[in-house]
């Protein structure tokens, strides 16, 4: 019984993440989840996000400018661009060269993910600054 409920919560949280392209925070996932599961608590959302992250199903992104972690449920490998001016967090394609990375490092056994973060200004902010 309890197991079924926990699984349902996890499915709802994962659905919200898969449908969002905004990299929501735990708080905004919580607000969405409550529409489907009115009794869900913020603590439960955090617990499930931590579980899914540890499992490798979702990625936790800590913004370079600080603030709340954002979450990503996309299962396609991609990199992230952080705009230092407007705090936008954009999905960008992973440069193909990274797919063939080899590390001459005997301490690494296998690589499951290369987590690339690119920091700079987005075109919207750059345009606003020069006009
Ligand atoms: Zn920007
Ligand atoms: Zn992403």
Short mmCIF file of C-alpha atoms and ligand atoms in Angstrom, two decimals:
data_model
loop_
_atom_site.label_atom_id
_atom_site.label_comp_id
_atom_site.label_asym_id
_atom_site.label_seq_id
_atom_site.Cartn_x
_atom_site.Cartn_y
_atom_site.Cartn_z
CA UNK A 1 0.00 0.00 0.00
CA UNK A 2 2.65 2.47 1.12
CA UNK A 3 4.91 1.39 -1.71
CA UNK A 4 2.19 2.08 -4.30
CA UNK A 5 1.68 5.59 -2.97
CA UNK A 6 5.42 6.32 -3.03
CA UNK A 7 5.72 5.06 -6.59
CA UNK A 8 2.79 7.23 -7.67
CA UNK A 9 4.42 10.33 -6.13
CA UNK A 10 7.66 9.57 -7.93
CA UNK A 11 5.87 9.10 -11.26
CA UNK A 12 4.04 12.44 -10.87
CA UNK A 13 7.28 14.27 -10.01
CA UNK A 14 9.12 12.69 -12.92
CA UNK A 15 6.27 13.57 -15.32
CA UNK A 16 6.42 17.22 -14.23
CA UNK A 17 10.18 17.25 -14.83
CA UNK A 18 9.97 15.54 -18.22
CA UNK A 19 7.32 17.99 -19.45
CA UNK A 20 9.08 21.12 -18.22
CA UNK A 21 11.92 22.70 -20.15
CA UNK A 22 12.45 25.38 -17.54
CA UNK A 23 14.61 23.42 -15.08
CA UNK A 24 12.17 23.92 -12.21
CA UNK A 25 13.17 24.27 -8.57
CA UNK A 26 11.87 21.81 -5.97
CA UNK A 27 9.36 24.48 -4.87
CA UNK A 28 7.82 24.87 -8.31
CA UNK A 29 7.69 21.08 -8.78
CA UNK A 30 5.88 20.96 -5.43
CA UNK A 31 3.31 23.53 -6.59
CA UNK A 32 2.67 21.52 -9.79
CA UNK A 33 2.54 18.18 -7.96
CA UNK A 34 -0.08 19.47 -5.52
CA UNK A 35 -2.55 19.88 -8.36
CA UNK A 36 -2.45 16.11 -8.87
CA UNK A 37 -1.63 15.00 -5.31
CA UNK A 38 -3.11 17.61 -2.94
CA UNK A 39 -1.58 15.96 0.16
CA UNK A 40 2.01 15.79 -1.04
CA UNK A 41 4.50 17.68 1.14
CA UNK A 42 7.55 19.68 0.10
CA UNK A 43 9.68 17.23 2.10
CA UNK A 44 8.33 14.34 0.02
CA UNK A 45 9.16 16.22 -3.18
CA UNK A 46 12.74 16.77 -1.96
CA UNK A 47 13.08 13.12 -0.90
CA UNK A 48 11.91 11.90 -4.31
CA UNK A 49 14.14 14.35 -6.18
CA UNK A 50 17.15 13.20 -4.16
CA UNK A 51 16.26 9.58 -4.86
CA UNK A 52 15.87 10.20 -8.61
CA UNK A 53 19.12 12.17 -8.67
CA UNK A 54 21.07 9.45 -6.85
CA UNK A 55 19.60 6.94 -9.28
CA UNK A 56 20.82 9.05 -12.22
CA UNK A 57 17.28 9.65 -13.57
CA UNK A 58 17.30 13.40 -12.99
CA UNK A 59 20.11 15.93 -12.77
CA UNK A 60 20.44 18.52 -10.05
CA UNK A 61 21.88 21.80 -11.29
CA UNK A 62 23.33 24.20 -8.77
CA UNK A 63 23.24 27.67 -10.30
CA UNK A 64 26.67 29.30 -10.40
CA UNK A 65 25.11 32.51 -9.09
CA UNK A 66 23.72 30.69 -6.04
CA UNK A 67 20.09 30.19 -5.06
CA UNK A 68 17.91 27.09 -5.21
CA UNK A 69 18.96 24.00 -7.11
CA UNK A 70 17.17 23.42 -10.40
CA UNK A 71 16.19 19.99 -11.67
CA UNK A 72 16.37 18.45 -15.11
CA UNK A 73 14.52 15.32 -16.21
CA UNK A 74 15.66 15.23 -19.83
CA UNK A 75 17.16 11.89 -20.79
CA UNK A 76 19.01 13.30 -23.80
CA UNK A 77 22.59 14.32 -22.98
CA UNK A 78 23.05 18.08 -23.13
CA UNK A 79 25.08 20.89 -21.61
CA UNK A 80 23.84 23.96 -19.73
CA UNK A 81 24.38 27.62 -20.42
CA UNK A 82 24.00 30.01 -17.47
CA UNK A 83 23.47 33.70 -18.19
CA UNK A 84 25.18 35.69 -15.45
CA UNK A 85 22.90 38.70 -16.08
CA UNK A 86 19.36 37.32 -16.17
CA UNK A 87 20.03 33.92 -14.53
CA UNK A 88 18.55 32.10 -17.54
CA UNK A 89 19.46 28.41 -17.62
CA UNK A 90 19.40 27.08 -21.18
CA UNK A 91 19.87 23.62 -22.63
CA UNK A 92 22.58 23.61 -25.27
CA UNK A 93 23.86 20.69 -27.35
CA UNK A 94 26.86 18.91 -25.98
CA UNK A 95 29.77 19.52 -28.38
CA UNK A 96 30.25 16.23 -30.32
CA UNK A 97 33.91 16.08 -29.31
CA UNK A 98 32.80 15.46 -25.72
CA UNK A 99 31.08 12.23 -26.77
CA UNK A 100 34.47 10.73 -27.58
CA UNK A 101 36.37 11.98 -24.57
CA UNK A 102 38.99 9.62 -23.27
CA UNK A 103 40.55 10.26 -19.92
CA UNK A 104 44.11 9.14 -19.43
CA UNK A 105 43.35 8.62 -15.80
CA UNK A 106 43.77 5.26 -14.15
CA UNK A 107 41.63 6.23 -11.16
CA UNK A 108 38.52 6.42 -13.43
CA UNK A 109 36.88 3.11 -14.22
CA UNK A 110 33.81 4.24 -16.23
CA UNK A 111 32.31 7.64 -17.11
CA UNK A 112 28.51 7.87 -17.06
CA UNK A 113 28.10 11.61 -17.62
CA UNK A 114 30.13 14.64 -18.59
CA UNK A 115 28.42 17.58 -16.90
CA UNK A 116 29.32 20.73 -18.83
CA UNK A 117 28.30 24.18 -17.66
CA UNK A 118 28.96 27.19 -19.86
CA UNK A 119 28.79 30.59 -18.17
CA UNK A 120 28.29 33.90 -20.00
CA UNK A 121 25.72 36.39 -21.27
CA UNK A 122 22.73 35.40 -23.40
CA UNK A 123 21.96 37.28 -26.65
CA UNK A 124 18.97 38.99 -25.05
CA UNK A 125 21.12 40.50 -22.27
CA UNK A 126 24.03 41.30 -24.59
CA UNK A 127 21.69 43.17 -26.95
CA UNK A 128 20.12 45.14 -24.10
CA UNK A 129 23.57 46.18 -22.85
CA UNK A 130 24.86 47.51 -26.19
CA UNK A 131 21.69 49.41 -27.21
ZN1 LIG B 1 20.49 36.82 -20.06
ZN1 LIG B 2 18.86 20.82 -19.04
#
